[in-house]
Tab-separated table of C-alpha atoms and ligand atoms in Angstrom:
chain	number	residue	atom	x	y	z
A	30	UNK	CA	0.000	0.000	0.000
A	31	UNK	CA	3.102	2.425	1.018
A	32	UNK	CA	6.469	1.982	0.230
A	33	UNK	CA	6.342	-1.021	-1.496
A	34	UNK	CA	8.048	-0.696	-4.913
A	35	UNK	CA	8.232	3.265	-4.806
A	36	UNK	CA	11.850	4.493	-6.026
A	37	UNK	CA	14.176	6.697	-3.770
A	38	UNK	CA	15.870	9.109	-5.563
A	39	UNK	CA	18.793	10.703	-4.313
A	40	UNK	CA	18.341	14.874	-4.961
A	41	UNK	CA	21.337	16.108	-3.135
A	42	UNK	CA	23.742	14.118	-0.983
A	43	UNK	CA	21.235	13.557	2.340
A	44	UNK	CA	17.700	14.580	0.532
A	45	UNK	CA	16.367	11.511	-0.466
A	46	UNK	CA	12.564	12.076	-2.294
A	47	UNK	CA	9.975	9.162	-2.935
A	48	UNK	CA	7.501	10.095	-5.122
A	49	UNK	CA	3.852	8.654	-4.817
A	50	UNK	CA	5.052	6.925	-1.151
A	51	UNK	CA	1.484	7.278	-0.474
A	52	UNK	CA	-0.813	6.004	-2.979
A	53	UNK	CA	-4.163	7.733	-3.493
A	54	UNK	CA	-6.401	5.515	-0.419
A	55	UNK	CA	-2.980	6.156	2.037
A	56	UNK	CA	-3.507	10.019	1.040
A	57	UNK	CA	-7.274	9.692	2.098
A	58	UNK	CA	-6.414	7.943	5.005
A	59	UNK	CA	-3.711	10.084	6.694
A	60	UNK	CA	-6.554	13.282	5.371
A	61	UNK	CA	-8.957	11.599	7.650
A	62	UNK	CA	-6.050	11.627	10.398
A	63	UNK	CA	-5.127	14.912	9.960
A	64	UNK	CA	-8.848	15.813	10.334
A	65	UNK	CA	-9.227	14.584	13.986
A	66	UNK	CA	-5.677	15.945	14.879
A	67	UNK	CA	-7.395	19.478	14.011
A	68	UNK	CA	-10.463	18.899	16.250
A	69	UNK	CA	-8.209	18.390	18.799
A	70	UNK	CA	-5.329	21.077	18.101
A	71	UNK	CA	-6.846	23.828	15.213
A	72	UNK	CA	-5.028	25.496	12.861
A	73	UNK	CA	-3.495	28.616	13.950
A	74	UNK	CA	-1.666	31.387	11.906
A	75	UNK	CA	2.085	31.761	13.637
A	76	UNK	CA	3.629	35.253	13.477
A	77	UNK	CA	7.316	36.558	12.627
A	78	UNK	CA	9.858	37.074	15.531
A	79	UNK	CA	9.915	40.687	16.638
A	80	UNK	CA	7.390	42.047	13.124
A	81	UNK	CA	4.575	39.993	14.398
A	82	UNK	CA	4.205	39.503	10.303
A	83	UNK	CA	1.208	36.331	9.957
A	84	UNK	CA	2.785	33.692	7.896
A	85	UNK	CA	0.876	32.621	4.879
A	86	UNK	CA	0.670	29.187	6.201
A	87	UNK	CA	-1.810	27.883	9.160
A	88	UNK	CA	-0.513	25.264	11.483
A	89	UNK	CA	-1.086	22.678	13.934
A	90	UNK	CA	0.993	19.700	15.097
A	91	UNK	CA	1.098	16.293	16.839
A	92	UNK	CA	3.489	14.501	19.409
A	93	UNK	CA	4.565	15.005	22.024
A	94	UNK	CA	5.802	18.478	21.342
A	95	UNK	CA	4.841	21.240	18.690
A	96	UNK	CA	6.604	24.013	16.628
A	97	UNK	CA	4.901	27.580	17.289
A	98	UNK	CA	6.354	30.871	16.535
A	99	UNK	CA	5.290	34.505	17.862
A	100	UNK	CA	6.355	37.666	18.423
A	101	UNK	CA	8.855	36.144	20.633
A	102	UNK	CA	10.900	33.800	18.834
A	103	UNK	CA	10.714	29.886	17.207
A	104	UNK	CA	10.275	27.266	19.690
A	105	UNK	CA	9.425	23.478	20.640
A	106	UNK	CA	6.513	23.606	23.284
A	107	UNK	CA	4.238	20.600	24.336
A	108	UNK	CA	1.270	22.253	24.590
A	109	UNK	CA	-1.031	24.446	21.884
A	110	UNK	CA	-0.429	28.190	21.663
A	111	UNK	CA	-4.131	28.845	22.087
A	112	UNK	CA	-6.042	26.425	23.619
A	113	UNK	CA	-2.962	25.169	25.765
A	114	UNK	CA	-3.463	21.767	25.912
A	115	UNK	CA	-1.421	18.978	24.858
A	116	UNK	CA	-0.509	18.362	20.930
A	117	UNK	CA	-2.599	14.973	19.895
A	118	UNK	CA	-0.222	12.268	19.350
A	119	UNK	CA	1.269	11.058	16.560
A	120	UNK	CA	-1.038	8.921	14.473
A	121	UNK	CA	0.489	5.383	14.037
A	122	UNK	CA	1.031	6.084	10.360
A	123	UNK	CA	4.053	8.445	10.957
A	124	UNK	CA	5.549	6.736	13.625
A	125	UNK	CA	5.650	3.785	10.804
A	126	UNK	CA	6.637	5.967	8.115
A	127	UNK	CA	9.968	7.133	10.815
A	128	UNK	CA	10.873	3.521	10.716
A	129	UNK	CA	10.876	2.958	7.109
A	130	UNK	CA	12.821	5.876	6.191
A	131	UNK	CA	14.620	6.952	9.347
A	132	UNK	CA	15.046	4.096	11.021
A	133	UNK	CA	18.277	4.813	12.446
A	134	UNK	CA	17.380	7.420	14.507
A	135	UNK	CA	15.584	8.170	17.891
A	136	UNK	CA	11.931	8.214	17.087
A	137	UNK	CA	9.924	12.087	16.114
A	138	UNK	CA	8.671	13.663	19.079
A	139	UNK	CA	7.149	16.366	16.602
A	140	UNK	CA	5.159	16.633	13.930
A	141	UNK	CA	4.243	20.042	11.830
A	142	UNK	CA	1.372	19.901	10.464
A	143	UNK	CA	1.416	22.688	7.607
A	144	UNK	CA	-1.809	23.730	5.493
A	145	UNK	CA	-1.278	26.140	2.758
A	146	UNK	CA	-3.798	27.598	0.737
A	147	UNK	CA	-3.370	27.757	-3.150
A	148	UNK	CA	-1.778	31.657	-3.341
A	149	UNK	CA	0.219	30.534	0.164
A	150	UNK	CA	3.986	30.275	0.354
A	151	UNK	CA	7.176	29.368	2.365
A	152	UNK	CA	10.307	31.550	1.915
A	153	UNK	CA	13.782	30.079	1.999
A	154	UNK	CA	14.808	28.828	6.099
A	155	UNK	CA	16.661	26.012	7.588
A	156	UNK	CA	15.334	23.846	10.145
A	157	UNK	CA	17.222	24.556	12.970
A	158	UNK	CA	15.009	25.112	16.263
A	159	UNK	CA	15.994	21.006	17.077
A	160	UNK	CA	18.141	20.565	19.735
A	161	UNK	CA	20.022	18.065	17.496
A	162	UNK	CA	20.295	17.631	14.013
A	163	UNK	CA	21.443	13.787	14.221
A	164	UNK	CA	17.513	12.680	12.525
A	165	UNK	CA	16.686	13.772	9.411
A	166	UNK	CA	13.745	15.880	8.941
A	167	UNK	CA	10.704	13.957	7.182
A	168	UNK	CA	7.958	15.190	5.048
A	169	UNK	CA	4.993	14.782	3.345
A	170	UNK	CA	3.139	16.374	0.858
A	171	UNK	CA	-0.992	15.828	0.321
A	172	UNK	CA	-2.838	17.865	-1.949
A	173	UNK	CA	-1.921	20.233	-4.238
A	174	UNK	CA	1.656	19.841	-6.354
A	175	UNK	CA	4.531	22.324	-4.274
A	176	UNK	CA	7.125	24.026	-6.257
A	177	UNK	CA	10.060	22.940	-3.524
A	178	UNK	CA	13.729	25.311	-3.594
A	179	UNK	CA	16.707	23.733	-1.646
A	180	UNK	CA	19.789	25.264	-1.867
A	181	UNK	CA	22.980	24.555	0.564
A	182	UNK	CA	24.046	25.342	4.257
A	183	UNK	CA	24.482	29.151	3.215
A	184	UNK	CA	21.826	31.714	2.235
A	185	UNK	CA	23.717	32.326	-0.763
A	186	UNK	CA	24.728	29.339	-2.195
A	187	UNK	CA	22.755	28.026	-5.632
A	188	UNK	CA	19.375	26.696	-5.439
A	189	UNK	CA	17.627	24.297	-7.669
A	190	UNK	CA	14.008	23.700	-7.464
A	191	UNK	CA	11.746	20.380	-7.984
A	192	UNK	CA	8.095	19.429	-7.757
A	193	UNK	CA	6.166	17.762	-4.561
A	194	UNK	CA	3.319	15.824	-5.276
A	195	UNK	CA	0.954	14.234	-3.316
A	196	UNK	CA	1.877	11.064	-2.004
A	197	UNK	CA	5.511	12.321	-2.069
A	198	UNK	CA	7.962	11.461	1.172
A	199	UNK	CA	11.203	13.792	1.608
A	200	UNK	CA	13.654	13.038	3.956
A	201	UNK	CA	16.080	15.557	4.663
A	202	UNK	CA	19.541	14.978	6.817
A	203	UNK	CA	22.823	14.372	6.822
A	204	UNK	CA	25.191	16.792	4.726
A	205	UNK	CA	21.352	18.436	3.818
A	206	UNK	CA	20.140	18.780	7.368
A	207	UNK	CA	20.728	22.626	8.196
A	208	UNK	CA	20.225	23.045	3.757
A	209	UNK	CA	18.179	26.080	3.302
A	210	UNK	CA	14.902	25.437	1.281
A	211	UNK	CA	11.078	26.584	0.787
A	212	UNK	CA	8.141	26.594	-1.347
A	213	UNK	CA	7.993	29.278	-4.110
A	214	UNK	CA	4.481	28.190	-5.421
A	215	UNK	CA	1.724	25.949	-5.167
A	216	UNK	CA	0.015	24.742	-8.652
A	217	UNK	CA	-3.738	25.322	-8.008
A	218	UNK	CA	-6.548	22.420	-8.439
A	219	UNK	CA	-3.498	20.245	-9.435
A	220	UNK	CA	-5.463	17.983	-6.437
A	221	UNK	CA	-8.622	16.808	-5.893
A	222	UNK	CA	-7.629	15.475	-2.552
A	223	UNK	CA	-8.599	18.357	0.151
A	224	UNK	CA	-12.247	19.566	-0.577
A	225	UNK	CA	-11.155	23.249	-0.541
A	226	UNK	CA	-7.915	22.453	-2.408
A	227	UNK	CA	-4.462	23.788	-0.964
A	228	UNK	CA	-1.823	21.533	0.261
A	229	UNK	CA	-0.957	19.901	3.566
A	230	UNK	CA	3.193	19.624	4.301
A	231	UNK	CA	3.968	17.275	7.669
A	232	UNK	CA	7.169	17.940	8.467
A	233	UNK	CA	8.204	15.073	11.233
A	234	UNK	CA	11.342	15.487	13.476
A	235	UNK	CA	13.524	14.350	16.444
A	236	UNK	CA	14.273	17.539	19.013
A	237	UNK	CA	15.911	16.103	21.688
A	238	UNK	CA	18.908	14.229	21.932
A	239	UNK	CA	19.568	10.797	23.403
A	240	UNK	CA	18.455	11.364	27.074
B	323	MD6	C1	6.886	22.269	2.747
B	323	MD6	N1	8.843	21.959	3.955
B	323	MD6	O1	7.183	21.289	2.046
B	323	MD6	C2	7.918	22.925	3.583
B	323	MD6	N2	11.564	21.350	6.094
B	323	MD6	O2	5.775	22.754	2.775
B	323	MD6	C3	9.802	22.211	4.809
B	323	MD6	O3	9.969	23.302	5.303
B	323	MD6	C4	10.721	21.133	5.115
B	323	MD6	O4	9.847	19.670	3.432
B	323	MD6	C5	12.480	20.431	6.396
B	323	MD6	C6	12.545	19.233	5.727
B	323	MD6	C7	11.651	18.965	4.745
B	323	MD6	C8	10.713	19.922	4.407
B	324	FE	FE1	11.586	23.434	6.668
């Protein structure tokens, strides 16, 4: 149903994407997921450090700690920034999809839970709010097709650019962990899969070390 018989295909030394990981019933299915993590934990819109700028993108998580950002700065916390209760966990689905492709490392504690609507973007970042960048970061895409940018460890250095579709799984460590990437555009109604179209990036990841 999964991984069976999808190709890996090395994009960069450490980014390793698998297109169609999910077939079309496994993108329903982790929908359906995603649907009871946001009764539980709604979308919220994050805000820049210091501007207080909204980001384009809405966000919720699940685990057993959650990525928010504010006025006052990135951070892991292991409860929601407005209702203030726990994240949901982690459906059994992404713990299983850790194991496939990151099976080497300590298991997620977090999982970003993304939603962007069709005119919505991500500028260039690096993931670095982890207290240690031994585990890849892994994602998935489900809905509409993502124009993705990664370039190396250094604002500056060249980018190239390829296309997530739904279904995909990127995993994202090694010599490509702190790599600085985004999403320049989304391609509109490329998906039937979310009823009000838009795309849905988890992003799944490891933030403590060994204890
Ligand atoms: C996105 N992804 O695909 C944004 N970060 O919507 C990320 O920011 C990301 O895909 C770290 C590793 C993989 C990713
Ligand atoms: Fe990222």
């Amino acid at each position: 149903m999964t991984h069976a018989g999808t190709q890996a295909i090395t994009v960069l030394p450490g980014v390793i994407h698998y297109p169609g990981y999910y077939d079309a019933d496994a993108c329903r299915a982790l929908v359906d997921q995603l649907r009871k993590i946001a009764e539980a934990a709604p979308f919220f819109t994050p805000t820049m450090p210091k501007t207080d700028k909204p980001f384009s993108v809405r966000m919720t998580n699940c685990g057993s700690l959650g990525w928010v950002s504010d006025r006052t700065g990135y951070r892991y916390q292991p409860d929601h920034p407005v209702t203030g209760r726990p994240w949901p966990p982690m459906p059994s689905e992404l713990t299983a999809l850790w194991q496939d492709v990151a099976a080497d490392a300590l298991p997620p504690e977090a999982c970003l839970v993304n939603y962007y609507e069709p005119t919505a973007r991500m500028g260039l970042h690096q993931d670095r709010d982890e207290q240690t960048f031994d585990a890849p970061v892994v994602s998935v895409s489900l809905g509409d097709t993502a124009l993705f940018r990664i370039g190396g460890t250094e604002r500056r250095d060249p980018t190239r650019s390829f296309r997530l579709q739904s279904g995909d799984v990127l995993v994202f460590g090694g010599p490509a962990r702190l790599a600085f990437h985004g999403i320049d555009r989304l391609y509109a109604g490329s998906s039937t899969l979310l009823d009000k179209g838009g795309r849905l990036n988890l992003t799944l990841r490891r933030v403590t070390p060994k204890p």
